[in-house]
Amino acid sequence: MSEYELILTETRGRVGHITLNRPEALNALNRQLMREIVSAGRAYDADPDIGAIVITGSAKAFAAGADIKEMAERDYVDMYLDDPFAEWSEFSRLRTPVVAAVAGFALGGGCELAMMCDIILAADTARFGQPEIKLGVIPGMGGTQRLPRAVGRYKAAELVLTGRTMDAEEAERAGLVSRVVPADELLAEAAATAETIASMSLPVVYAAKEALQAAEETVLAEGLRFEKQAFTATFALDDQTEGMRAFRDKRSPDFGHR
Ligand code: CO8
């Protein structure tokens, strides 16, 4: 029996899949759903046989935000002491790359969850936005920080201050999504993307993700220093020798996955 009630998990090859499964609330992120997502992500991250993670929702909703009904009656002291979103920092620090496969609504916390992932593949049915302002609050899971980095400050400000949502095409144009695909191809595309990542050297994938994160978190000179160190460190790995010899010998590399 699964240890989870609100998500489905499945390992296929070297890819761990997480499917949000709270359809009656459009995958609204209540406390339990958040805990289960973070717990499944950590479990995959701790497993050296997992090289990438796919997270998805339903055809109608990736996630329609944090659970408004759960939050409605809470007050400042309660929220401050409880810090209900603290666990998300663990999700965004997973070393394993995460591919978000987004169909339908990705609003509020749902959009923010997608932005904690490394790659966002969007079905042509996807809608993104930060409508918190309409509820008398502001984004609380990174929306005011990650959205401007993804789409630029002026578009982010328009979305956060008006609550307007955008379709997949606009989101791709703005730089929020990696790629838009037809809805019926979304899961296959996400799985194929994750499988490609998982076929690479795991320590090198970790290093690449860490260096990309440094681009978000540091100034350029520091990021370039980090990259140089991480790049040089890959030359300590057998996988670098194998990868380059395989190219020279015109064969596929064997990165020694079990
Ligand atoms: N929370 C709780 N329940 C929700 C949520 C939500 N975010 N979204 C939808 N539901 C529920 C509805 O209440 C409804 O339940 P019921 O059948 O019991 O009435 C069911 O899901 C189906 O929803 P609708 O009938 O509304 O479906 P529609 O297709 O008519 O509309 C929408 C879909 C447009 C997505 C609409 O449901 C909507 O506007 N949802 C709210 C979107 C939103 O405002 N999201 C932001 C939430 S606030 C947030 O994310 C803050 C993040 C800050 C971090 C917080 C960390 C804890």
mmCIF file of C-alpha atoms and ligand atoms in Angstrom:
data_model
loop_
_atom_site.group_PDB
_atom_site.id
_atom_site.type_symbol
_atom_site.label_atom_id
_atom_site.label_comp_id
_atom_site.label_asym_id
_atom_site.label_seq_id
_atom_site.Cartn_x
_atom_site.Cartn_y
_atom_site.Cartn_z
ATOM 1 C CA MET A 1 0.000 0.000 0.000
ATOM 2 C CA SER A 2 1.287 3.469 -0.841
ATOM 3 C CA GLU A 3 2.385 5.674 2.053
ATOM 4 C CA TYR A 4 0.765 8.613 0.243
ATOM 5 C CA GLU A 5 -2.915 9.579 -0.033
ATOM 6 C CA LEU A 6 -2.864 12.680 -2.228
ATOM 7 C CA ILE A 7 -0.133 11.854 -4.719
ATOM 8 C CA LEU A 8 0.705 8.860 -6.875
ATOM 9 C CA THR A 9 4.313 7.807 -7.221
ATOM 10 C CA GLU A 10 5.855 5.454 -9.711
ATOM 11 C CA THR A 11 9.424 4.635 -10.659
ATOM 12 C CA ARG A 12 10.002 3.932 -14.356
ATOM 13 C CA GLY A 13 13.569 3.061 -15.146
ATOM 14 C CA ARG A 14 15.724 5.779 -13.636
ATOM 15 C CA VAL A 15 12.871 8.327 -13.466
ATOM 16 C CA GLY A 16 10.689 8.966 -10.417
ATOM 17 C CA HIS A 17 7.177 10.197 -11.227
ATOM 18 C CA ILE A 18 4.971 12.224 -8.860
ATOM 19 C CA THR A 19 1.331 12.856 -9.809
ATOM 20 C CA LEU A 20 -0.737 15.234 -7.692
ATOM 21 C CA ASN A 21 -4.013 13.475 -7.082
ATOM 22 C CA ARG A 22 -6.528 15.725 -5.365
ATOM 23 C CA PRO A 23 -8.888 16.228 -8.305
ATOM 24 C CA GLU A 24 -11.887 17.424 -6.289
ATOM 25 C CA ALA A 25 -9.912 20.549 -5.311
ATOM 26 C CA LEU A 26 -7.973 20.995 -8.580
ATOM 27 C CA ASN A 27 -4.842 19.813 -6.727
ATOM 28 C CA ALA A 28 -4.981 22.745 -4.309
ATOM 29 C CA LEU A 29 -1.898 22.439 -2.149
ATOM 30 C CA ASN A 30 -3.120 21.748 1.357
ATOM 31 C CA ARG A 31 -0.644 20.926 4.083
ATOM 32 C CA GLN A 32 -0.826 17.182 3.529
ATOM 33 C CA LEU A 33 -0.362 17.425 -0.242
ATOM 34 C CA MET A 34 2.636 19.711 0.224
ATOM 35 C CA ARG A 35 4.205 17.324 2.755
ATOM 36 C CA GLU A 36 3.671 14.341 0.473
ATOM 37 C CA ILE A 37 5.233 16.087 -2.538
ATOM 38 C CA VAL A 38 8.291 17.144 -0.542
ATOM 39 C CA SER A 39 8.623 13.717 1.064
ATOM 40 C CA ALA A 40 8.419 11.907 -2.301
ATOM 41 C CA GLY A 41 10.929 14.333 -3.807
ATOM 42 C CA ARG A 42 13.367 13.727 -0.957
ATOM 43 C CA ALA A 43 12.966 9.958 -1.222
ATOM 44 C CA TYR A 44 13.759 10.046 -4.954
ATOM 45 C CA ASP A 45 16.651 12.402 -4.280
ATOM 46 C CA ALA A 46 18.143 9.957 -1.787
ATOM 47 C CA ASP A 47 17.970 7.086 -4.284
ATOM 48 C CA PRO A 48 21.086 6.862 -6.508
ATOM 49 C CA ASP A 49 19.089 4.828 -9.035
ATOM 50 C CA ILE A 50 16.898 7.870 -9.751
ATOM 51 C CA GLY A 51 18.392 10.375 -12.179
ATOM 52 C CA ALA A 52 15.405 12.678 -12.775
ATOM 53 C CA ILE A 53 11.934 13.399 -11.410
ATOM 54 C CA VAL A 54 8.716 14.271 -13.259
ATOM 55 C CA ILE A 55 5.964 16.096 -11.383
ATOM 56 C CA THR A 56 2.534 16.530 -12.918
ATOM 57 C CA GLY A 57 -1.112 17.088 -12.056
ATOM 58 C CA SER A 58 -4.265 16.324 -14.026
ATOM 59 C CA ALA A 59 -5.466 17.426 -17.444
ATOM 60 C CA LYS A 60 -7.513 20.186 -15.767
ATOM 61 C CA ALA A 61 -5.035 21.403 -13.156
ATOM 62 C CA PHE A 62 -1.371 21.114 -12.366
ATOM 63 C CA ALA A 63 -2.308 22.849 -9.100
ATOM 64 C CA ALA A 64 -4.798 25.697 -8.528
ATOM 65 C CA GLY A 65 -2.705 27.190 -5.737
ATOM 66 C CA ALA A 66 -2.351 26.846 -2.018
ATOM 67 C CA ASP A 67 -5.539 25.608 -0.354
ATOM 68 C CA ILE A 68 -7.565 28.781 0.174
ATOM 69 C CA LYS A 69 -10.140 27.044 2.364
ATOM 70 C CA GLU A 70 -7.403 25.770 4.675
ATOM 71 C CA MET A 71 -5.896 29.263 4.977
ATOM 72 C CA ALA A 72 -9.080 31.335 5.137
ATOM 73 C CA GLU A 73 -9.467 31.523 8.904
ATOM 74 C CA ARG A 74 -5.814 31.711 9.871
ATOM 75 C CA ASP A 75 -4.292 34.820 11.432
ATOM 76 C CA TYR A 76 -0.871 36.426 11.363
ATOM 77 C CA VAL A 77 0.536 34.840 14.524
ATOM 78 C CA ASP A 78 -0.671 31.424 13.421
ATOM 79 C CA MET A 79 0.955 31.727 9.981
ATOM 80 C CA TYR A 80 4.144 33.244 11.401
ATOM 81 C CA LEU A 81 4.638 30.567 14.030
ATOM 82 C CA ASP A 82 3.582 27.703 11.780
ATOM 83 C CA ASP A 83 5.591 28.792 8.702
ATOM 84 C CA PRO A 84 3.494 26.457 6.525
ATOM 85 C CA PHE A 85 5.634 26.808 3.427
ATOM 86 C CA ALA A 86 8.986 26.142 5.053
ATOM 87 C CA GLU A 87 9.268 22.654 3.567
ATOM 88 C CA TRP A 88 9.264 24.032 0.038
ATOM 89 C CA SER A 89 12.825 25.212 0.429
ATOM 90 C CA GLU A 90 13.750 21.515 0.634
ATOM 91 C CA PHE A 91 11.927 20.813 -2.616
ATOM 92 C CA SER A 92 13.715 23.596 -4.446
ATOM 93 C CA ARG A 93 17.054 22.289 -3.121
ATOM 94 C CA LEU A 94 16.669 18.732 -4.433
ATOM 95 C CA ARG A 95 19.821 17.754 -6.284
ATOM 96 C CA THR A 96 17.927 15.608 -8.794
ATOM 97 C CA PRO A 97 16.548 17.637 -11.717
ATOM 98 C CA VAL A 98 12.769 17.982 -11.683
ATOM 99 C CA VAL A 99 10.657 18.299 -14.845
ATOM 100 C CA ALA A 100 7.248 19.931 -14.285
ATOM 101 C CA ALA A 101 4.641 18.696 -16.781
ATOM 102 C CA VAL A 102 1.936 21.342 -16.596
ATOM 103 C CA ALA A 103 -1.563 20.995 -18.062
ATOM 104 C CA GLY A 104 -4.482 23.192 -17.075
ATOM 105 C CA PHE A 105 -4.254 25.618 -14.159
ATOM 106 C CA ALA A 106 -0.901 26.441 -12.575
ATOM 107 C CA LEU A 107 -1.983 29.308 -10.366
ATOM 108 C CA GLY A 108 -0.583 30.857 -7.212
ATOM 109 C CA GLY A 109 1.296 28.145 -5.328
ATOM 110 C CA GLY A 110 0.834 25.897 -8.396
ATOM 111 C CA CYS A 111 2.765 28.329 -10.596
ATOM 112 C CA GLU A 112 5.305 28.703 -7.811
ATOM 113 C CA LEU A 113 5.696 24.929 -7.531
ATOM 114 C CA ALA A 114 6.351 24.739 -11.289
ATOM 115 C CA MET A 115 8.962 27.495 -10.916
ATOM 116 C CA MET A 116 10.778 25.432 -8.262
ATOM 117 C CA CYS A 117 11.384 22.810 -10.952
ATOM 118 C CA ASP A 118 14.277 22.869 -13.406
ATOM 119 C CA ILE A 119 12.319 22.418 -16.620
ATOM 120 C CA ILE A 120 8.699 23.400 -17.257
ATOM 121 C CA LEU A 121 6.960 21.604 -20.108
ATOM 122 C CA ALA A 122 3.518 23.051 -20.743
ATOM 123 C CA ALA A 123 0.553 21.506 -22.516
ATOM 124 C CA ASP A 124 -1.178 23.915 -24.867
ATOM 125 C CA THR A 125 -4.002 23.911 -22.278
ATOM 126 C CA ALA A 126 -1.827 25.320 -19.481
ATOM 127 C CA ARG A 127 -2.620 28.625 -17.731
ATOM 128 C CA PHE A 128 -0.139 30.336 -15.455
ATOM 129 C CA GLY A 129 -0.601 33.180 -13.020
ATOM 130 C CA GLN A 130 -0.269 34.597 -9.535
ATOM 131 C CA PRO A 131 -3.834 35.617 -8.651
ATOM 132 C CA GLU A 132 -3.183 35.994 -4.890
ATOM 133 C CA ILE A 133 -3.806 39.746 -5.030
ATOM 134 C CA LYS A 134 -7.477 39.019 -5.696
ATOM 135 C CA LEU A 135 -7.601 37.173 -2.370
ATOM 136 C CA GLY A 136 -6.057 40.027 -0.414
ATOM 137 C CA VAL A 137 -2.622 38.384 -0.103
ATOM 138 C CA ILE A 138 0.578 38.232 -2.118
ATOM 139 C CA PRO A 139 2.497 35.207 -3.450
ATOM 140 C CA GLY A 140 4.259 33.389 -0.609
ATOM 141 C CA MET A 141 6.125 30.503 -2.191
ATOM 142 C CA GLY A 142 8.548 32.462 -4.348
ATOM 143 C CA GLY A 143 6.277 34.103 -6.936
ATOM 144 C CA THR A 144 7.515 37.643 -6.454
ATOM 145 C CA GLN A 145 11.132 36.452 -6.740
ATOM 146 C CA ARG A 146 11.204 33.657 -9.322
ATOM 147 C CA LEU A 147 8.621 35.102 -11.729
ATOM 148 C CA PRO A 148 10.564 38.357 -12.404
ATOM 149 C CA ARG A 149 13.718 36.300 -12.939
ATOM 150 C CA ALA A 150 11.854 34.168 -15.487
ATOM 151 C CA VAL A 151 9.785 36.753 -17.364
ATOM 152 C CA GLY A 152 11.335 40.105 -16.445
ATOM 153 C CA ARG A 153 10.130 42.603 -13.873
ATOM 154 C CA TYR A 154 7.480 44.382 -15.935
ATOM 155 C CA LYS A 155 5.565 41.332 -17.030
ATOM 156 C CA ALA A 156 5.893 39.836 -13.540
ATOM 157 C CA ALA A 157 4.585 43.042 -11.985
ATOM 158 C CA GLU A 158 1.589 43.058 -14.296
ATOM 159 C CA LEU A 159 0.734 39.457 -13.417
ATOM 160 C CA VAL A 160 1.291 39.818 -9.655
ATOM 161 C CA LEU A 161 -0.454 43.197 -9.317
ATOM 162 C CA THR A 162 -3.503 42.442 -11.467
ATOM 163 C CA GLY A 163 -3.846 38.679 -11.002
ATOM 164 C CA ARG A 164 -4.135 38.215 -14.767
ATOM 165 C CA THR A 165 -3.338 34.700 -15.989
ATOM 166 C CA MET A 166 -1.546 33.823 -19.209
ATOM 167 C CA ASP A 167 -1.887 30.903 -21.583
ATOM 168 C CA ALA A 168 0.904 28.501 -22.507
ATOM 169 C CA GLU A 169 1.863 30.354 -25.659
ATOM 170 C CA GLU A 170 2.316 33.665 -23.830
ATOM 171 C CA ALA A 171 4.188 31.896 -21.029
ATOM 172 C CA GLU A 172 6.597 30.373 -23.531
ATOM 173 C CA ARG A 173 7.137 33.707 -25.269
ATOM 174 C CA ALA A 174 7.816 35.300 -21.886
ATOM 175 C CA GLY A 175 10.376 32.659 -20.925
ATOM 176 C CA LEU A 176 8.398 30.957 -18.158
ATOM 177 C CA VAL A 177 8.168 27.574 -19.863
ATOM 178 C CA SER A 178 10.841 25.501 -21.542
ATOM 179 C CA ARG A 179 8.548 24.234 -24.286
ATOM 180 C CA VAL A 180 4.841 23.928 -25.205
ATOM 181 C CA VAL A 181 3.565 20.599 -26.487
ATOM 182 C CA PRO A 182 0.129 19.288 -27.502
ATOM 183 C CA ALA A 183 -1.759 18.204 -24.381
ATOM 184 C CA ASP A 184 -1.927 14.549 -25.401
ATOM 185 C CA GLU A 185 1.865 14.421 -25.788
ATOM 186 C CA LEU A 186 2.724 16.157 -22.503
ATOM 187 C CA LEU A 187 3.417 13.130 -20.313
ATOM 188 C CA ALA A 188 5.381 11.282 -22.985
ATOM 189 C CA GLU A 189 7.496 14.378 -23.673
ATOM 190 C CA ALA A 190 8.116 14.918 -19.964
ATOM 191 C CA ALA A 191 9.082 11.275 -19.481
ATOM 192 C CA ALA A 192 11.403 11.373 -22.500
ATOM 193 C CA THR A 193 13.055 14.572 -21.259
ATOM 194 C CA ALA A 194 13.555 13.079 -17.797
ATOM 195 C CA GLU A 195 14.894 9.823 -19.269
ATOM 196 C CA THR A 196 17.442 11.754 -21.300
ATOM 197 C CA ILE A 197 18.655 13.548 -18.172
ATOM 198 C CA ALA A 198 18.698 10.283 -16.212
ATOM 199 C CA SER A 199 20.873 8.635 -18.872
ATOM 200 C CA MET A 200 23.692 11.122 -18.141
ATOM 201 C CA SER A 201 26.309 10.882 -15.400
ATOM 202 C CA LEU A 202 24.525 11.483 -12.081
ATOM 203 C CA PRO A 203 27.317 13.508 -10.400
ATOM 204 C CA VAL A 204 27.701 15.614 -13.533
ATOM 205 C CA VAL A 205 23.949 16.247 -13.672
ATOM 206 C CA TYR A 206 24.025 17.310 -10.015
ATOM 207 C CA ALA A 207 26.919 19.674 -10.771
ATOM 208 C CA ALA A 208 25.113 21.184 -13.766
ATOM 209 C CA LYS A 209 21.952 21.777 -11.708
ATOM 210 C CA GLU A 210 23.964 23.330 -8.895
ATOM 211 C CA ALA A 211 25.752 25.662 -11.308
ATOM 212 C CA LEU A 212 22.437 26.689 -12.899
ATOM 213 C CA GLN A 213 21.066 27.438 -9.431
ATOM 214 C CA ALA A 214 24.121 29.594 -8.753
ATOM 215 C CA ALA A 215 23.096 31.700 -11.765
ATOM 216 C CA GLU A 216 19.878 32.578 -9.932
ATOM 217 C CA GLU A 217 21.422 33.169 -6.557
ATOM 218 C CA THR A 218 24.740 34.938 -7.099
ATOM 219 C CA VAL A 219 26.285 37.799 -9.042
ATOM 220 C CA LEU A 220 27.945 36.949 -12.357
ATOM 221 C CA ALA A 221 31.573 36.959 -11.202
ATOM 222 C CA GLU A 222 30.789 34.605 -8.325
ATOM 223 C CA GLY A 223 28.693 32.360 -10.554
ATOM 224 C CA LEU A 224 31.474 32.134 -13.124
ATOM 225 C CA ARG A 225 33.942 31.186 -10.373
ATOM 226 C CA PHE A 226 31.545 28.509 -9.147
ATOM 227 C CA GLU A 227 31.138 27.172 -12.680
ATOM 228 C CA LYS A 228 34.879 27.011 -13.261
ATOM 229 C CA GLN A 229 35.385 25.013 -10.049
ATOM 230 C CA ALA A 230 32.509 22.669 -10.838
ATOM 231 C CA PHE A 231 33.630 22.228 -14.450
ATOM 232 C CA THR A 232 37.196 21.452 -13.394
ATOM 233 C CA ALA A 233 35.923 19.010 -10.768
ATOM 234 C CA THR A 234 34.215 16.915 -13.466
ATOM 235 C CA PHE A 235 37.742 15.988 -14.618
ATOM 236 C CA ALA A 236 38.127 14.034 -11.381
ATOM 237 C CA LEU A 237 35.334 11.683 -12.490
ATOM 238 C CA ASP A 238 35.569 8.456 -14.463
ATOM 239 C CA ASP A 239 32.450 9.686 -16.268
ATOM 240 C CA GLN A 240 34.420 12.515 -17.880
ATOM 241 C CA THR A 241 37.017 10.044 -19.160
ATOM 242 C CA GLU A 242 34.274 7.687 -20.342
ATOM 243 C CA GLY A 243 32.206 10.450 -21.985
ATOM 244 C CA MET A 244 35.117 11.883 -23.945
ATOM 245 C CA ARG A 245 36.606 8.513 -24.891
ATOM 246 C CA ALA A 246 33.193 7.347 -26.113
ATOM 247 C CA PHE A 247 32.963 10.403 -28.358
ATOM 248 C CA ARG A 248 36.448 9.751 -29.720
ATOM 249 C CA ASP A 249 35.652 6.033 -30.266
ATOM 250 C CA LYS A 250 32.272 6.835 -31.907
ATOM 251 C CA ARG A 251 30.208 4.827 -29.372
ATOM 252 C CA SER A 252 27.626 5.623 -26.685
ATOM 253 C CA PRO A 253 29.100 6.386 -23.249
ATOM 254 C CA ASP A 254 28.515 3.958 -20.391
ATOM 255 C CA PHE A 255 28.091 6.007 -17.237
ATOM 256 C CA GLY A 256 27.877 2.890 -15.105
ATOM 257 C CA HIS A 257 24.227 3.088 -14.054
ATOM 258 C CA ARG A 258 23.057 0.003 -12.252
HETATM 259 N N1 CO8 B 1 -7.953 26.199 -2.765
HETATM 260 C C1 CO8 B 1 -8.975 25.448 -2.344
HETATM 261 N N2 CO8 B 1 -9.914 24.932 -3.157
HETATM 262 C C2 CO8 B 1 -9.789 25.200 -4.466
HETATM 263 C C3 CO8 B 1 -8.732 25.974 -4.988
HETATM 264 C C4 CO8 B 1 -7.783 26.493 -4.068
HETATM 265 N N3 CO8 B 1 -6.712 27.213 -4.471
HETATM 266 N N4 CO8 B 1 -8.900 26.080 -6.329
HETATM 267 C C5 CO8 B 1 -10.017 25.385 -6.635
HETATM 268 N N5 CO8 B 1 -10.558 24.845 -5.521
HETATM 269 C C6 CO8 B 1 -11.736 24.018 -5.407
HETATM 270 C C7 CO8 B 1 -13.003 24.855 -5.589
HETATM 271 O O1 CO8 B 1 -13.341 25.497 -4.380
HETATM 272 C C8 CO8 B 1 -14.001 23.800 -5.995
HETATM 273 O O2 CO8 B 1 -14.400 23.083 -4.847
HETATM 274 P P1 CO8 B 1 -15.997 22.841 -4.546
HETATM 275 O O3 CO8 B 1 -16.442 21.964 -5.686
HETATM 276 O O4 CO8 B 1 -15.989 22.177 -3.223
HETATM 277 O O5 CO8 B 1 -16.633 24.181 -4.583
HETATM 278 C C9 CO8 B 1 -13.170 22.852 -6.842
HETATM 279 O O6 CO8 B 1 -11.794 23.086 -6.471
HETATM 280 C C10 CO8 B 1 -13.306 23.108 -8.326
HETATM 281 O O7 CO8 B 1 -13.010 24.479 -8.556
HETATM 282 P P2 CO8 B 1 -14.003 25.466 -9.370
HETATM 283 O O8 CO8 B 1 -15.414 24.995 -9.244
HETATM 284 O O9 CO8 B 1 -13.704 26.860 -8.935
HETATM 285 O O10 CO8 B 1 -13.487 25.199 -10.858
HETATM 286 P P3 CO8 B 1 -13.569 26.206 -12.094
HETATM 287 O O11 CO8 B 1 -13.152 25.399 -13.282
HETATM 288 O O12 CO8 B 1 -14.868 26.903 -12.121
HETATM 289 O O13 CO8 B 1 -12.447 27.329 -11.789
HETATM 290 C C11 CO8 B 1 -10.248 28.087 -11.152
HETATM 291 C C12 CO8 B 1 -11.097 26.950 -11.761
HETATM 292 C C13 CO8 B 1 -10.275 29.328 -12.067
HETATM 293 C C14 CO8 B 1 -8.817 27.571 -11.022
HETATM 294 C C15 CO8 B 1 -10.824 28.485 -9.770
HETATM 295 O O14 CO8 B 1 -10.996 27.290 -9.005
HETATM 296 C C16 CO8 B 1 -9.934 29.390 -8.973
HETATM 297 O O15 CO8 B 1 -9.895 30.591 -9.215
HETATM 298 N N6 CO8 B 1 -9.187 28.828 -7.975
HETATM 299 C C17 CO8 B 1 -8.355 29.619 -7.095
HETATM 300 C C18 CO8 B 1 -7.066 30.030 -7.786
HETATM 301 C C19 CO8 B 1 -6.233 30.879 -6.860
HETATM 302 O O16 CO8 B 1 -6.626 31.953 -6.426
HETATM 303 N N7 CO8 B 1 -5.033 30.379 -6.497
HETATM 304 C C20 CO8 B 1 -4.151 31.062 -5.593
HETATM 305 C C21 CO8 B 1 -4.333 30.509 -4.212
HETATM 306 S S1 CO8 B 1 -3.459 31.413 -2.979
HETATM 307 C C22 CO8 B 1 -1.901 30.831 -3.126
HETATM 308 O O17 CO8 B 1 -1.574 29.969 -3.885
HETATM 309 C C23 CO8 B 1 -0.926 31.467 -2.208
HETATM 310 C C24 CO8 B 1 0.410 30.817 -2.300
HETATM 311 C C25 CO8 B 1 1.254 31.386 -1.245
HETATM 312 C C26 CO8 B 1 1.979 30.313 -0.572
HETATM 313 C C27 CO8 B 1 1.129 29.656 0.401
HETATM 314 C C28 CO8 B 1 1.790 28.490 0.977
HETATM 315 C C29 CO8 B 1 0.951 27.701 1.895
#
